[in-house]
Short mmCIF file of C-alpha atoms and ligand atoms in Angstrom, two decimals:
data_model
loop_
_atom_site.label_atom_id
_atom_site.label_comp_id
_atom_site.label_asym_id
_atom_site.label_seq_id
_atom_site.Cartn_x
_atom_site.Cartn_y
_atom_site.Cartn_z
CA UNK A 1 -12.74 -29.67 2.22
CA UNK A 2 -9.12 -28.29 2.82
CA UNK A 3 -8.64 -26.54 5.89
CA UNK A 4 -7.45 -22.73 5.17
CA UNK A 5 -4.28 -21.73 7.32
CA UNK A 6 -5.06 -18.60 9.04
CA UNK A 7 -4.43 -15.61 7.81
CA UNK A 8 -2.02 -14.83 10.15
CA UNK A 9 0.08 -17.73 12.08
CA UNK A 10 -1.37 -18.62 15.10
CA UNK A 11 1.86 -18.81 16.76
CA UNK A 12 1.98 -14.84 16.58
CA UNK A 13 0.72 -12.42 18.82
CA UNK A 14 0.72 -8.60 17.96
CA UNK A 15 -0.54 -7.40 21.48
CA UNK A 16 1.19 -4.18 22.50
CA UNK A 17 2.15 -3.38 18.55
CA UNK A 18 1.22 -0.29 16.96
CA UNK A 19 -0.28 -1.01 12.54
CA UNK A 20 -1.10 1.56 10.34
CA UNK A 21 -3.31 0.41 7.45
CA UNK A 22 -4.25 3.14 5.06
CA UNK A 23 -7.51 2.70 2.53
CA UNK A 24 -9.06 0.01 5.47
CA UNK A 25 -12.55 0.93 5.26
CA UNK A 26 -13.15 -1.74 2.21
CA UNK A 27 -11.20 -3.82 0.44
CA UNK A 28 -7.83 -5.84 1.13
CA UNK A 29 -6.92 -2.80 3.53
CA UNK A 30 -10.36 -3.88 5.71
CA UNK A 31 -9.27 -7.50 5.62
CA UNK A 32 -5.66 -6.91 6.69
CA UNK A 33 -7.02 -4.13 9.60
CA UNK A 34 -9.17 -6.86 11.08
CA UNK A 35 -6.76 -9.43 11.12
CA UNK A 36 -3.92 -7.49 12.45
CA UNK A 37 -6.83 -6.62 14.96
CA UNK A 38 -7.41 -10.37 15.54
CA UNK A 39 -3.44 -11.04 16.29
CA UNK A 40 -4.31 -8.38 19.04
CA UNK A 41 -2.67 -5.14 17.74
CA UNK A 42 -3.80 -1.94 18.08
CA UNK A 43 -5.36 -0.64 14.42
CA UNK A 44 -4.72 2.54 12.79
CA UNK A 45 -7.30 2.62 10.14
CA UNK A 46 -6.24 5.36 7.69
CA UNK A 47 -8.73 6.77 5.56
CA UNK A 48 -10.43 9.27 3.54
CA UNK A 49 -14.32 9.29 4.74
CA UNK A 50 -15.01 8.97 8.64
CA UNK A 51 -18.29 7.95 7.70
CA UNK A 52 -17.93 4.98 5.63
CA UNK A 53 -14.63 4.20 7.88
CA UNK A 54 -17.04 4.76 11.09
CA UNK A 55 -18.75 1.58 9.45
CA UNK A 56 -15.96 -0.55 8.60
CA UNK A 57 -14.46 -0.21 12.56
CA UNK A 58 -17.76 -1.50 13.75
CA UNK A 59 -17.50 -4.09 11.60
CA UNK A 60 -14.07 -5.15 12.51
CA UNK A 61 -15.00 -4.79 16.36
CA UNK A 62 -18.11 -7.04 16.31
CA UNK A 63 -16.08 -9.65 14.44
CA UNK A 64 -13.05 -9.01 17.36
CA UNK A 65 -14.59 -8.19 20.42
CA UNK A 66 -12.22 -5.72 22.31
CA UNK A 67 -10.37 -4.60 19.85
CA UNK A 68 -8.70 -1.78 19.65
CA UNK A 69 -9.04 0.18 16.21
CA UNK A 70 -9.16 4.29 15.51
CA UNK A 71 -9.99 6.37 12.54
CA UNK A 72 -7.10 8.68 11.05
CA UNK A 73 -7.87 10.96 8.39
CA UNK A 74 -5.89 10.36 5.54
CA UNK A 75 -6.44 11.71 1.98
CA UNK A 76 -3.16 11.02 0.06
CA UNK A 77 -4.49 13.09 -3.16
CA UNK A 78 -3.30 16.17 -1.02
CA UNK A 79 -0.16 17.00 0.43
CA UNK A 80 -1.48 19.05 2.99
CA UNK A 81 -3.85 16.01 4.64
CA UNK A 82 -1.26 13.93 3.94
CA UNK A 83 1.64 16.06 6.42
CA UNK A 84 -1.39 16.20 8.75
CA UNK A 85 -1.81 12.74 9.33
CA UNK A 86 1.95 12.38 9.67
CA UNK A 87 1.78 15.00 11.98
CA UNK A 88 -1.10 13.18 13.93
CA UNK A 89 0.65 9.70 14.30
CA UNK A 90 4.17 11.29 14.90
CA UNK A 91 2.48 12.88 18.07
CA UNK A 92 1.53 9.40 19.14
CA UNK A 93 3.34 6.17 20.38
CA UNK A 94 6.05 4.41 17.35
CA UNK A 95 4.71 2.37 14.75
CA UNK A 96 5.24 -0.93 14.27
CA UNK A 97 3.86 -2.03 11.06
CA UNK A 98 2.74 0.43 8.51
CA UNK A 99 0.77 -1.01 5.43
CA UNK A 100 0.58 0.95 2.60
CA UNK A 101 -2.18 -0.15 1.23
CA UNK A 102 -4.72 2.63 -0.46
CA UNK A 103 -4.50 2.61 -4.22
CA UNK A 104 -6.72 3.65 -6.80
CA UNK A 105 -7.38 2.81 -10.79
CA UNK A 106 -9.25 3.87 -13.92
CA UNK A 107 -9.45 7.55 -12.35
CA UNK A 108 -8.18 10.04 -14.37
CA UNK A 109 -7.33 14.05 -13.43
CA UNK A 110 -5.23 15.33 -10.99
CA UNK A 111 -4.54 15.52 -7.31
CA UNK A 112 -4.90 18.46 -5.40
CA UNK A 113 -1.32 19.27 -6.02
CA UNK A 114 -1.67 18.97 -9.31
CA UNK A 115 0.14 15.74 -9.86
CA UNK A 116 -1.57 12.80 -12.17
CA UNK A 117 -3.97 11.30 -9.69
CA UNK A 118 -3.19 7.65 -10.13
CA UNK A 119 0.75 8.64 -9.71
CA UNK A 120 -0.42 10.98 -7.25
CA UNK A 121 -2.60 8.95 -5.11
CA UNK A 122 -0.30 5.63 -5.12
CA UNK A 123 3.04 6.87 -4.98
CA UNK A 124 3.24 10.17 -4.04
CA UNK A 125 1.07 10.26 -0.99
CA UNK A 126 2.22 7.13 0.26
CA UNK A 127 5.77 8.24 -0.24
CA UNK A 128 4.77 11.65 1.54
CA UNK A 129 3.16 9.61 4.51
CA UNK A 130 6.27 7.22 4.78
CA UNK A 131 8.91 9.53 4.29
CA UNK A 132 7.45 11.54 7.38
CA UNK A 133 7.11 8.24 9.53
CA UNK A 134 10.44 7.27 9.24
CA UNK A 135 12.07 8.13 12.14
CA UNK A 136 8.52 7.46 13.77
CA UNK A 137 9.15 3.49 12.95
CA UNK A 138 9.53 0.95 15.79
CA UNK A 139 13.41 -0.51 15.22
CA UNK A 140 12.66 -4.21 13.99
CA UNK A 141 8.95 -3.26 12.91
CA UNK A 142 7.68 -3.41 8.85
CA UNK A 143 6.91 -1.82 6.03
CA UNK A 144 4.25 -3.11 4.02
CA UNK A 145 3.86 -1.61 0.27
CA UNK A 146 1.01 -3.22 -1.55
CA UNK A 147 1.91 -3.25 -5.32
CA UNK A 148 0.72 -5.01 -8.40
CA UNK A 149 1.75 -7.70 -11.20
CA UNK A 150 0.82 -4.07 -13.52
CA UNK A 151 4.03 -3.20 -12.79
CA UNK A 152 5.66 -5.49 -15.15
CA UNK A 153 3.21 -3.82 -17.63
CA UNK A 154 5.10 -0.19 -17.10
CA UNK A 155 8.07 1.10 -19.39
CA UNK A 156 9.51 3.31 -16.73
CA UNK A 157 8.48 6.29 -14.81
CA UNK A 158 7.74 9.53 -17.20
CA UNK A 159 8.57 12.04 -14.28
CA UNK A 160 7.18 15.02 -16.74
CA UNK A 161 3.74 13.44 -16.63
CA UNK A 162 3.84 13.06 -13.58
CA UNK A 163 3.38 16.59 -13.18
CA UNK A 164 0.15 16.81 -15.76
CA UNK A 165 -3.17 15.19 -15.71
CA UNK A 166 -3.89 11.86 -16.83
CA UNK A 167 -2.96 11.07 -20.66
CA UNK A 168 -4.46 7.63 -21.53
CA UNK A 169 -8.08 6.99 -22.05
CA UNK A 170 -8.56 4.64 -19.49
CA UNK A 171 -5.90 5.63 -16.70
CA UNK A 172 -4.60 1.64 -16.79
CA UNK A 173 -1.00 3.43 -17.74
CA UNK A 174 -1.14 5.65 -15.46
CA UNK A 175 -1.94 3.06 -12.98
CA UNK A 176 0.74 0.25 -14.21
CA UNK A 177 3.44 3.10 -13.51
CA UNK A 178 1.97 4.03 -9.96
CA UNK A 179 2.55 0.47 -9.10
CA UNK A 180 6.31 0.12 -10.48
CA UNK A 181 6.86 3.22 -8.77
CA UNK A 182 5.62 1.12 -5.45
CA UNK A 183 8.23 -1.47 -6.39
CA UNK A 184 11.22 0.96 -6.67
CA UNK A 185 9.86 3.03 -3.68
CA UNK A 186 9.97 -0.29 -1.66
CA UNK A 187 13.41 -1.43 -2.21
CA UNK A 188 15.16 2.21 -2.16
CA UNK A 189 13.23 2.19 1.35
CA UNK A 190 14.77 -1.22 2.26
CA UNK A 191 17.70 -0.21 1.91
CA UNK A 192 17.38 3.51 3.30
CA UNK A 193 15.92 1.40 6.79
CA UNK A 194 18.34 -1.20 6.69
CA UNK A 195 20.56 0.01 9.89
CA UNK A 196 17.44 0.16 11.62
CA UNK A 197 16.00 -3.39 11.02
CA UNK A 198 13.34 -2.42 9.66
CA UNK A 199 12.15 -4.85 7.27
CA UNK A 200 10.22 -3.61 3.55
CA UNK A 201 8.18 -5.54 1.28
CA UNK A 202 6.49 -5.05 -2.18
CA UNK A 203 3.66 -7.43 -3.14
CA UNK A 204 1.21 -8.43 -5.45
CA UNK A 205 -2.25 -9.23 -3.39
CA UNK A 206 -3.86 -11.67 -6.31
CA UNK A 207 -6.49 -10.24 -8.89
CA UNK A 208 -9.08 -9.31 -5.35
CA UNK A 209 -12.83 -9.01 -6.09
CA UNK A 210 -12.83 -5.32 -4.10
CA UNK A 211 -14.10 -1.79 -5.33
CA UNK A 212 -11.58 -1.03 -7.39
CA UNK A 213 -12.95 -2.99 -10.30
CA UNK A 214 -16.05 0.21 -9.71
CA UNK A 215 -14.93 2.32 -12.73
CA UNK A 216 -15.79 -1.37 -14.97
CA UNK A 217 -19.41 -1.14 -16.46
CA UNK A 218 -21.59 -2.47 -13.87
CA UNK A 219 -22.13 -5.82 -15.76
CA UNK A 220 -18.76 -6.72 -16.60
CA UNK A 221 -17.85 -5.83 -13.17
CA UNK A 222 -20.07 -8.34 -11.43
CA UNK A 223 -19.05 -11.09 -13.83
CA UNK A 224 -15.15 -10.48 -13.56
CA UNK A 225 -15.24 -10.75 -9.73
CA UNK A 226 -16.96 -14.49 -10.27
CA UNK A 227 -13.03 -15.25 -11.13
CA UNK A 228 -11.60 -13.04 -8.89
CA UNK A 229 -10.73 -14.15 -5.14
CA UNK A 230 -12.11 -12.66 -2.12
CA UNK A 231 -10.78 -9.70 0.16
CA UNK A 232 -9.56 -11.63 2.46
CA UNK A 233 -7.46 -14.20 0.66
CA UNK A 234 -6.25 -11.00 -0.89
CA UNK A 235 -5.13 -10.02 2.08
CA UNK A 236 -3.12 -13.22 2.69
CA UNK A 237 0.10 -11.66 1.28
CA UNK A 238 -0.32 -8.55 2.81
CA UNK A 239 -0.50 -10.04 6.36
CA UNK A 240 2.34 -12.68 5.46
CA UNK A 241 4.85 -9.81 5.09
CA UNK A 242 3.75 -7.97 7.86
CA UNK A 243 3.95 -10.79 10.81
CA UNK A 244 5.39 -14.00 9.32
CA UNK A 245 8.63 -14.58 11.93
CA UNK A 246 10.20 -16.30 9.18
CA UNK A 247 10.55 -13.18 6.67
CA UNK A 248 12.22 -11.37 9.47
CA UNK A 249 15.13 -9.50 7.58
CA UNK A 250 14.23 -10.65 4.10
CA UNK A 251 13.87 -6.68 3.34
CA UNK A 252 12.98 -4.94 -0.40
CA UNK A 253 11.93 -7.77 -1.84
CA UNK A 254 8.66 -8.46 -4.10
CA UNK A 255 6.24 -10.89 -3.09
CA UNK A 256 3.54 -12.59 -4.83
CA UNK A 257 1.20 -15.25 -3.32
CA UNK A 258 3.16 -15.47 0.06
CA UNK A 259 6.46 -16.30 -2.06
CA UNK A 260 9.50 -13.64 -3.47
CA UNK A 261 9.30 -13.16 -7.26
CA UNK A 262 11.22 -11.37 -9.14
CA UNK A 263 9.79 -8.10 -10.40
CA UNK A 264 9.84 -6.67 -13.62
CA UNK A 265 13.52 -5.79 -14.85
CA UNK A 266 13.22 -1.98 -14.52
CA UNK A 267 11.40 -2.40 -11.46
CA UNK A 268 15.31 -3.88 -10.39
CA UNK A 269 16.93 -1.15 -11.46
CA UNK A 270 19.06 0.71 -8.35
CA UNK A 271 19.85 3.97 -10.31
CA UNK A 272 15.99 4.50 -11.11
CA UNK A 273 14.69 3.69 -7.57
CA UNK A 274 17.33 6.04 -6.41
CA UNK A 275 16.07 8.58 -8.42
CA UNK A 276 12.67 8.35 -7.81
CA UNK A 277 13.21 8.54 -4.06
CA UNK A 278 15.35 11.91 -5.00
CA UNK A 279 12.25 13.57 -7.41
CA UNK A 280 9.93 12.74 -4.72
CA UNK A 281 11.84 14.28 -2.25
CA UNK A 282 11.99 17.15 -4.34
CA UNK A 283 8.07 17.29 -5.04
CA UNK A 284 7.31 17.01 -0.94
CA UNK A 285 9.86 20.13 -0.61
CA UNK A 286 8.61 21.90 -3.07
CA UNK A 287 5.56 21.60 -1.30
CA UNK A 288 3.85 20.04 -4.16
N1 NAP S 301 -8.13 -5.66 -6.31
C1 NAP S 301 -7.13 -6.15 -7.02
O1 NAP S 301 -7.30 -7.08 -7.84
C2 NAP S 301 -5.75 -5.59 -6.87
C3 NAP S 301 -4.72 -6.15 -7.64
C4 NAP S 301 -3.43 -5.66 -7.49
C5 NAP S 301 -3.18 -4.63 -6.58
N2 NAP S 301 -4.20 -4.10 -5.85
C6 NAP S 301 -3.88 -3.03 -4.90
O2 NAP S 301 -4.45 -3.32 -3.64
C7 NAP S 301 -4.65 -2.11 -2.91
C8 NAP S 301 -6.01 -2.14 -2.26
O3 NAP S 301 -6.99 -2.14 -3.29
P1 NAP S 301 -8.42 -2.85 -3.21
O4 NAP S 301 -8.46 -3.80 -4.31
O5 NAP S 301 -8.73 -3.27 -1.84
O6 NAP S 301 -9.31 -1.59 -3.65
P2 NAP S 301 -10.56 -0.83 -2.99
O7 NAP S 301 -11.53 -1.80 -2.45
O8 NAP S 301 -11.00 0.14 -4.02
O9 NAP S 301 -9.89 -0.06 -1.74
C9 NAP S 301 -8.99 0.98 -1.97
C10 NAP S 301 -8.85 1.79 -0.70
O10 NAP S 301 -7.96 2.89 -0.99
C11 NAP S 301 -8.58 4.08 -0.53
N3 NAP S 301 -8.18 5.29 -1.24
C12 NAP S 301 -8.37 5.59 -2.54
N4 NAP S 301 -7.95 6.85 -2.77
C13 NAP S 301 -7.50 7.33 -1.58
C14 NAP S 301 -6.96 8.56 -1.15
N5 NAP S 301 -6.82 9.63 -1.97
N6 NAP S 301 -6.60 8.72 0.15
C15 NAP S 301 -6.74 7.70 1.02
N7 NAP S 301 -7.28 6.52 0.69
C16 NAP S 301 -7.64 6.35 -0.59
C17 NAP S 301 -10.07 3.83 -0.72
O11 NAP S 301 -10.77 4.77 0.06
P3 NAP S 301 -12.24 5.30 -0.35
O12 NAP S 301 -13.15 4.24 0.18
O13 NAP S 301 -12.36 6.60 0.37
O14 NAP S 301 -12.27 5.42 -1.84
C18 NAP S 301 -10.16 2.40 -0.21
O15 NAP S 301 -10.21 2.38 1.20
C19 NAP S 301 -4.43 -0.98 -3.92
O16 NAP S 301 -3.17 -0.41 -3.71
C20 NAP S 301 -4.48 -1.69 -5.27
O17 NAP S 301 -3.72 -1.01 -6.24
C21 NAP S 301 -5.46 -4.55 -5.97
#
């Protein structure tokens, strides 16, 4: 049998670092809190329920005895929880790597600022969270935005629906423009963190068999995860851009199975991730 390379090189050590993961009570987000964990940082897990979170930490600590890893409430369908949790890590030490990781699909309605909740959840709120951890970001430390390949299924950003609940029948539209919005998000944030070092990458984790194949009929879901591959090789990407020496300074790019791809052409375009970052901007000040 092939031996697996570790998740994350051997040859690093994160002890004394600082990571923010946000949705890591399941999922990729669980797999890429544990294994920061492992490397020996300390773990922000950012999430929405302290209960099922609660769980998830003892998990990771009886797989890494001594390791260091809190809860932070962190629901980023509201504005409001979403400047609190800002407010929360900005009174603590600098962050080193933040992994923006949360996501949602096949929801429809809207957030509790009335945005579309897709759009809402996986841009918005992560842009809100980042955008008010800026300054709060170690010099030389990583961003970590955790995309899709649906973004090359997205015509562009429709900034009026944006503001409306969700139009399509099965929120997969919805959901394909939340992630080209992380693409554009990521490399207007490269470039906006540049003079800091601060490096930002975009990625596709794999098709992942996690719980966000639950809106699925229960059937179809269990036999579409047979082809899917597990959390943890999903989270092989994630962890790549977060520790891997080697992509120091290879900032706003788009990353697919530990390798840069090129994402979808409007997903290159400057003058839209420009103007994204500005709308957003707009949306936080207007205080939703
Ligand atoms: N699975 C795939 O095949 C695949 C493919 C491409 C991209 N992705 C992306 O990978 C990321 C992780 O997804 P996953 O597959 O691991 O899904 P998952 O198992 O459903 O985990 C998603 C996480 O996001 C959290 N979340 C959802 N809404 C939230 C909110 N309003 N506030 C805070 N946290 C929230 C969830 O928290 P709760 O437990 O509270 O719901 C959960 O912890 C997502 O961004 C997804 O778009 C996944």
């Amino acid at each position: 049998m092939a031996t697996k390379l570790p998740l994350v090189e051997s040859s690093v050590s994160l002890v004394g670092k600082l990571a923010v993961v946000t949705g890591s009570n399941t999922g990729i987000g669980k797999a890429t809190a544990l294994e920061l964990a492992r490397a020996g940082a300390r773990v922000i897990v950012a999430c929405r329920s302290k209960d099922k979170t609660d769980t998830a930490i003892a998990e990771i600590k009886a797989a890494v005895p001594g390791a260091v890893v809190e809860f932070l409430a962190l629901d980023l369908a509201s504005l409001v929880k979403t400047r609190a949790a800002v407010a929360t890590l900005r009174a603590g030490p600098a962050i080193d790597i933040l992994v923006n990781n949360a996501g949602l699909a096949g929801s429809k309605g809207t957030t509790a600022d009335g945005f579309e909740l897709t759009f809402g959840t996986n841009h918005l709120g992560p842009f809100a969270l980042t955008h008010g951890l800026m300054d709060h970001l170690v010099p030389g430390g990583r961003v970590v935005v955790v995309a899709s390949k649906a973004h090359y299924r997205a015509k562009g950003i429709n900034f009026e629906a944006a503001r409306k609940t969700t139009a399509s029948k099965t929120g997969v539209a919805e959901y394909c423009e939340s992630k080209l919005a992380n693409v554009l998000f990521a490399r207007e944030l490269a470039k906006r963190l540049a003079d800091r070092r601060i490096d930002v990458y975009a990625l596709h984790p794999g098709v992942v068999a996690s719980d966000i194949w639950r809106s699925l009929p229960g059937p179809l879901e269990h036999i579409a995860k047979l082809f899917m591959i597990t959390t943890e090789e999903g989270a092989r990407t994630s962890l790549h851009c977060a520790t891997s020496p080697a992509l120091a300074g290879q900032t706003g790019l788009y990353w697919d199975k530990c390798t840069t791809r090129y994402p979808s052409r409007i997903a290159q375009q400057d003058d839209l991730a420009s103007e994204l970052w500005r709308r957003s901007e707009a949306w936080l000040q207007a205080g939703g």
